[in-house]
Coordinates of C-alpha atoms and ligand atoms in Angstrom, one line a residue:
X1 CA 177.0 73.8 15.4
X2 CA 175.7 77.5 15.3
X3 CA 179.1 78.8 17.2
X4 CA 177.3 82.1 17.8
X5 CA 175.9 80.1 20.4
X6 CA 177.4 78.9 23.6
X7 CA 177.7 74.9 24.5
X8 CA 174.9 73.5 26.6
X9 CA 176.7 72.7 30.3
X10 CA 174.6 71.2 33.1
X11 CA 175.4 72.7 36.9
X12 CA 177.9 69.6 37.5
X13 CA 179.9 71.0 34.3
X14 CA 178.6 68.4 32.0
X15 CA 178.9 69.2 28.2
X16 CA 175.6 68.2 26.4
X17 CA 176.5 66.5 23.5
X18 CA 174.2 63.6 22.9
X19 CA 169.8 63.5 22.4
X20 CA 167.7 61.4 22.3
X21 CA 163.9 61.7 21.1
X22 CA 161.6 59.5 20.9
X23 CA 159.3 60.2 17.9
X24 CA 156.0 58.3 19.1
X25 CA 154.9 56.5 22.3
X26 CA 153.1 53.8 20.0
X27 CA 155.0 50.4 19.0
X28 CA 153.5 47.4 17.0
X29 CA 154.6 44.9 19.7
X30 CA 154.1 45.0 23.8
X31 CA 157.2 43.8 25.2
X32 CA 156.0 42.6 28.9
X33 CA 158.4 44.7 31.0
X34 CA 157.7 47.8 28.8
X35 CA 154.1 48.2 27.8
X36 CA 151.0 46.3 29.6
X37 CA 148.5 44.7 26.9
X38 CA 146.3 47.7 26.8
X39 CA 148.7 50.9 26.8
X40 CA 146.7 54.2 26.4
X41 CA 148.3 56.0 23.7
X42 CA 148.7 59.8 23.3
X43 CA 146.2 61.9 20.9
X44 CA 147.8 61.8 17.6
X45 CA 147.3 65.8 18.2
X46 CA 150.0 65.8 21.2
X47 CA 153.0 64.4 18.9
X48 CA 155.1 66.9 17.5
X49 CA 154.6 67.2 13.9
X50 CA 157.4 66.2 12.0
X51 CA 158.7 69.8 11.1
X52 CA 158.3 70.4 14.8
X53 CA 160.5 67.5 15.6
X54 CA 162.8 68.5 12.9
X55 CA 163.3 72.0 14.5
X56 CA 163.6 70.8 18.3
X57 CA 166.2 68.7 16.9
X58 CA 167.7 71.3 15.1
X59 CA 167.7 74.2 17.5
X60 CA 169.8 71.3 19.9
X61 CA 172.5 70.6 17.4
X62 CA 172.6 74.3 16.9
X63 CA 173.5 74.1 20.6
X64 CA 176.4 71.5 20.4
X65 CA 174.7 68.2 20.0
X66 CA 176.2 66.0 18.2
X67 CA 174.9 62.8 18.1
X68 CA 171.1 62.2 17.7
X69 CA 169.4 58.6 18.4
X70 CA 165.7 58.6 17.1
X71 CA 163.7 56.0 19.7
X72 CA 159.8 55.4 20.3
X73 CA 157.9 53.4 21.2
X74 CA 159.5 52.2 18.0
X75 CA 160.6 54.7 16.3
X76 CA 159.8 53.0 12.7
X77 CA 156.0 52.9 13.2
X78 CA 155.4 56.5 12.8
X79 CA 154.2 57.5 9.6
X80 CA 156.5 59.1 7.1
X81 CA 159.1 59.2 9.5
X82 CA 161.8 58.6 6.8
X83 CA 160.9 62.4 5.6
X84 CA 162.6 63.2 9.6
X85 CA 165.7 60.6 9.0
X86 CA 166.0 62.3 5.6
X87 CA 165.7 66.1 6.9
X88 CA 168.4 64.9 10.0
X89 CA 170.8 64.0 7.4
X90 CA 171.7 68.2 6.1
X91 CA 173.1 68.1 9.9
X92 CA 175.5 65.4 9.2
X93 CA 176.4 67.2 5.3
X94 CA 177.6 70.4 7.6
X95 CA 179.3 68.1 9.8
X96 CA 177.1 69.5 13.0
X97 CA 176.1 66.3 13.8
X98 CA 178.7 63.5 13.7
X99 CA 175.9 60.5 14.1
X100 CA 172.0 60.1 13.3
X101 CA 170.9 56.6 14.6
X102 CA 168.0 54.9 16.2
X103 CA 166.9 52.0 18.7
X104 CA 164.4 49.8 17.3
X105 CA 162.9 46.4 17.5
X106 CA 163.8 45.6 14.0
X107 CA 160.4 44.8 12.4
X108 CA 160.1 47.2 9.8
X109 CA 163.4 47.0 9.1
X110 CA 163.4 44.8 6.3
X111 CA 161.8 47.6 4.7
X112 CA 163.6 50.5 5.9
X113 CA 166.8 49.4 6.2
X114 CA 168.5 50.7 2.7
X115 CA 166.7 54.1 3.1
X116 CA 168.3 54.9 6.8
X117 CA 171.4 54.0 5.1
X118 CA 170.9 56.3 2.1
X119 CA 169.9 58.8 4.8
X120 CA 173.3 58.4 6.6
X121 CA 172.7 56.1 9.5
X122 CA 175.9 54.1 9.7
X123 CA 174.8 52.1 13.3
X124 CA 171.6 50.7 14.6
X125 CA 171.0 49.0 18.2
X126 CA 168.3 46.2 17.6
X127 CA 166.5 45.0 20.4
X128 CA 166.0 41.1 20.6
X129 CA 166.0 39.1 23.9
X130 CA 165.6 35.4 23.2
X131 CA 166.2 33.4 19.5
X132 CA 163.4 31.1 20.9
X133 CA 160.2 31.7 18.7
X134 CA 157.6 30.8 21.3
X135 CA 159.5 32.8 24.0
X136 CA 159.5 36.1 20.9
X137 CA 156.5 35.6 21.0
X138 CA 155.6 35.2 25.1
X139 CA 157.8 38.3 25.8
X140 CA 156.8 41.0 23.2
X141 CA 152.8 39.5 22.9
X142 CA 152.5 41.1 19.4
X143 CA 155.8 40.1 17.7
X144 CA 157.2 37.8 15.2
X145 CA 160.7 36.7 15.5
X146 CA 161.3 35.7 12.0
X147 CA 160.4 39.6 11.4
X148 CA 162.7 40.7 13.3
X149 CA 165.4 38.4 11.8
X150 CA 164.9 39.1 8.4
X151 CA 165.1 43.1 9.8
X152 CA 168.8 42.3 10.8
X153 CA 169.2 40.6 7.8
X154 CA 167.9 43.5 5.9
X155 CA 169.9 46.2 8.1
X156 CA 173.5 44.2 7.7
X157 CA 172.8 43.8 4.0
X158 CA 172.0 47.7 3.7
X159 CA 175.7 47.9 5.4
X160 CA 174.3 49.4 9.0
X161 CA 176.4 48.0 12.2
X162 CA 174.1 46.1 14.3
X163 CA 174.5 46.4 18.8
X164 CA 171.9 43.7 19.9
X165 CA 170.3 44.9 23.0
X166 CA 169.0 42.1 25.1
X167 CA 167.1 42.9 28.8
X168 CA 168.3 40.2 31.0
X169 CA 165.5 38.2 32.1
X170 CA 165.9 35.9 35.0
X171 CA 164.2 32.8 34.5
X172 CA 164.1 33.9 31.0
X173 CA 166.6 34.2 28.5
X174 CA 168.9 33.4 31.1
X175 CA 169.6 29.9 29.9
X176 CA 170.4 31.5 26.7
X177 CA 173.1 33.3 27.2
X178 CA 175.9 31.0 25.6
X179 CA 173.8 30.9 22.7
X180 CA 172.9 34.9 22.1
X181 CA 176.5 35.3 22.6
X182 CA 177.5 32.9 19.5
X183 CA 175.2 34.4 17.8
X184 CA 175.9 37.5 17.6
X185 CA 179.6 36.5 17.5
X186 CA 178.7 34.6 14.4
X187 CA 176.9 37.6 12.6
X188 CA 179.7 40.2 13.8
X189 CA 176.9 42.5 15.6
X190 CA 177.8 43.8 19.0
X191 CA 175.5 42.7 22.3
X192 CA 174.5 44.8 25.4
X193 CA 172.6 42.9 28.3
X194 CA 170.8 45.7 30.3
X195 CA 169.0 45.0 33.3
X196 CA 165.4 45.9 33.8
X197 CA 164.3 49.0 35.2
X198 CA 161.1 49.6 37.2
X199 CA 159.5 52.0 34.7
X200 CA 156.2 52.6 34.4
X201 CA 153.2 50.0 35.6
X202 CA 153.2 47.2 33.2
X203 CA 150.5 45.1 34.7
X204 CA 151.2 41.7 35.8
X205 CA 154.8 41.0 35.8
X206 CA 156.5 41.3 38.8
X207 CA 159.8 43.1 38.4
X208 CA 161.5 41.6 41.2
X209 CA 160.9 38.0 39.9
X210 CA 162.3 39.6 36.2
X211 CA 165.4 40.7 37.9
X212 CA 168.7 39.4 36.7
X213 CA 171.5 41.4 37.9
X214 CA 174.2 41.7 35.4
X215 CA 177.0 41.0 37.6
X216 CA 175.5 37.0 38.0
X217 CA 175.5 37.5 34.0
X218 CA 179.0 38.4 34.1
X219 CA 180.0 35.9 36.4
X220 CA 178.1 33.1 34.2
X221 CA 180.2 34.6 30.9
X222 CA 183.4 34.3 33.2
X223 CA 183.0 30.7 33.0
X224 CA 183.3 30.0 30.0
X225 CA 185.2 33.0 28.4
X226 CA 188.2 35.2 30.0
X227 CA 186.5 38.5 30.5
X228 CA 189.1 41.9 29.4
X229 CA 187.3 44.7 30.9
X230 CA 187.5 47.9 28.6
X231 CA 188.4 51.8 29.2
X232 CA 185.7 52.4 26.8
X233 CA 183.0 54.9 27.9
X234 CA 180.1 56.6 25.5
X235 CA 179.2 58.8 28.7
X236 CA 176.0 56.5 29.4
X237 CA 175.7 53.8 31.7
X238 CA 177.2 51.2 29.1
X239 CA 180.2 49.2 30.4
X240 CA 182.2 46.9 28.2
X241 CA 184.7 43.6 28.2
X242 CA 186.3 41.9 25.4
X243 CA 185.6 38.3 25.5
X244 CA 189.6 36.8 24.7
X245 CA 188.7 33.6 23.0
X246 CA 186.5 35.2 20.4
X247 CA 187.4 38.8 20.5
X248 CA 183.7 39.7 21.3
X249 CA 182.5 42.8 22.9
X250 CA 179.8 42.3 25.0
X251 CA 178.1 45.7 26.9
X252 CA 176.5 46.0 30.1
X253 CA 174.1 48.5 30.9
X254 CA 173.4 48.4 34.9
X255 CA 171.8 51.4 36.3
X256 CA 171.1 49.7 39.2
X257 CA 174.4 48.2 40.3
X258 CA 176.5 51.5 39.0
X259 CA 176.2 54.8 39.3
X260 CA 177.5 56.4 35.7
X261 CA 175.9 59.4 36.4
X262 CA 178.8 61.6 37.1
X263 CA 180.0 61.6 33.2
X264 CA 176.5 61.4 31.8
X265 CA 176.2 63.8 28.3
X266 CA 172.3 63.3 27.2
X267 CA 169.0 64.5 27.4
X268 CA 165.9 63.0 26.3
X269 CA 163.1 64.2 24.2
X270 CA 159.3 62.8 24.4
X271 CA 157.6 63.1 21.3
X272 CA 154.9 66.0 22.7
X273 CA 158.2 68.1 23.3
X274 CA 159.0 67.3 26.9
X275 CA 162.8 67.4 28.0
X276 CA 164.0 64.4 30.8
X277 CA 167.5 65.4 31.8
X278 CA 167.7 62.7 33.6
X279 CA 166.1 59.1 33.0
X280 CA 165.8 58.0 36.7
X281 CA 164.4 61.1 38.1
X282 CA 160.4 62.4 37.4
X283 CA 161.6 66.4 36.7
X284 CA 160.6 67.3 33.1
X285 CA 160.1 70.5 31.3
X286 CA 157.6 71.5 28.4
X287 CA 159.5 72.7 25.5
X288 CA 156.2 72.7 23.6
X289 CA 155.1 76.1 24.3
X290 CA 158.1 77.6 23.5
X291 CA 158.3 75.8 20.1
X292 CA 154.6 76.7 19.2
X293 CA 154.6 80.2 20.9
X294 CA 157.2 81.7 18.2
X295 CA 157.0 79.9 14.9
X296 CA 159.6 82.1 13.5
X297 CA 161.6 82.4 16.1
X298 CA 163.9 80.1 17.8
X299 CA 165.6 82.4 20.6
X300 CA 162.7 81.4 22.9
X301 CA 163.1 77.9 22.1
X302 CA 167.1 78.3 22.7
X303 CA 166.3 80.0 26.2
X304 CA 163.9 77.1 27.2
X305 CA 166.7 74.6 26.6
X306 CA 169.2 76.4 28.1
X307 CA 167.3 76.6 31.1
X308 CA 166.0 72.8 31.7
X309 CA 170.0 71.6 30.9
X310 CA 170.5 74.0 34.1
X311 CA 168.1 72.1 36.0
X312 CA 169.7 68.3 35.1
X313 CA 170.1 66.7 38.2
X314 CA 173.4 65.0 39.1
X315 CA 171.9 61.8 39.3
X316 CA 169.1 58.9 40.3
X317 CA 168.0 57.1 42.7
X318 CA 167.1 53.7 41.5
X319 CA 167.8 50.8 43.7
X320 CA 166.1 47.0 44.2
X321 CA 168.1 46.4 47.1
X322 CA 165.6 47.1 49.4
X323 CA 163.6 44.1 47.8
X324 CA 161.1 47.1 47.2
X325 CA 161.5 48.9 44.2
X326 CA 162.8 52.1 45.1
X327 CA 163.0 55.0 43.2
X328 CA 160.4 53.8 40.9
X329 CA 159.4 55.9 37.7
X330 CA 155.6 56.5 37.0
X331 CA 156.5 56.7 33.0
X332 CA 157.2 54.2 30.7
X333 CA 160.2 53.8 29.0
X334 CA 158.1 53.8 25.8
X335 CA 157.2 57.6 26.9
X336 CA 160.8 59.0 27.1
X337 CA 162.6 56.3 25.0
X338 CA 164.9 53.6 26.3
Ligands
SAM401 N1 160.8 49.8 20.4 C1 162.4 50.2 20.2 C2 163.0 49.1 21.2 O1 162.6 48.3 21.5 O2 164.2 48.9 20.4 C3 162.6 51.5 20.9 C4 162.1 51.3 22.4 S1 162.6 50.7 23.7 C5 161.4 51.8 24.8 C6 164.3 50.7 24.2 C7 165.0 50.0 24.4 O3 164.1 50.0 25.8 C8 164.7 48.8 24.1 O4 165.9 48.1 24.2 C9 164.1 47.8 25.7 O5 164.4 46.6 25.7 C10 163.9 48.6 26.5 N2 163.4 49.0 27.5 C11 161.7 49.1 27.6 N3 161.6 48.6 28.8 C12 162.8 48.5 30.0 C13 162.9 48.2 31.0 N4 161.7 48.1 31.6 N5 164.2 48.4 31.8 C14 165.0 48.1 30.7 N6 165.0 48.3 29.7 C15 163.8 48.3 29.2
SF4_402 FE1 158.4 48.3 22.0 FE2 159.9 48.8 22.4 FE3 158.9 48.6 24.4 FE4 159.2 46.4 23.6 S1 160.9 47.5 24.2 S2 157.1 47.6 24.1 S3 159.3 47.1 20.9 S4 158.6 50.3 23.0

């Protein structure tokens, strides 16, 4: 951290130390809960260049951000993205950045796992909702399970610690719950389930049909395992339990059924330079003018970041309880990054 700059503290006294940045809105999959089949993507000229992404992230790091998660869209389909990871590794070397990581669908990991490790990445979240070839093809529309499994093999071979993120979907992967848990245990991978969130228009799918509350999922787990709640929190929405029989740690991301906002330490940046200080609110600020208007002076950028953090809301309003998707967000998850 640049010691001359005061840390980023929001109006509710939360220190902002975690930046999730989407480096592209594009993806090689079209997961049904995330995108419509005919998604319209941003014109390439609207995206921040890799140099601009570097400058943006470096400014946040100067102001106390210690953890950087690269996401998308699918981050590994962005052209020359390794140049950006390599550039970020200088902040790991100085110690300003404690962790550089990414969330990926795994499709490109066979190609990039070693390079990611070389850039200082040590952990990776890989999204995978089913172990069945046909169901995988159905849910991702364009994906192939074997490609992702090869990516996971490559990640583990490269020395990356893998966490699997699975979106809990009623009538889809509920029947695979124990298979997924056992598979992760057999490969020494952590596992987190995510409740489906009302993000963006995704075509014909009905979110209330897909919604599988994690309280239900947890109750099912408890029929076979003794669950111990863990105190561990990451400043985010995940809560963890240990399955005593296997020693496995399983996380639950339950934005609908728990309020996690009081400890929120994160903000999100889109690939066009918009900062969203809350995943569940529409409010955002555009940091791109501050970045582009003064290419040789970071002071206006610092000021714009601080002003945006000064508007971070207390929390979000998602709610499925009225059998209508209240608090629904108009943007897609691939826009702000998961
Ligand atoms: N493409 C990468 C991937 O799939 O991991 C990174 C971006 S993706 C938007 C990040 C995460 O958001 C994934 O784990 C995905 O399953 C999750 N996600 C996408 N849409 C969601 C939704 N409507 N509700 C809950 N999680 C969602
Ligand atoms: Fe792509 Fe990830 Fe969205 Fe699936 S969840 S469509 S892999 S961005």
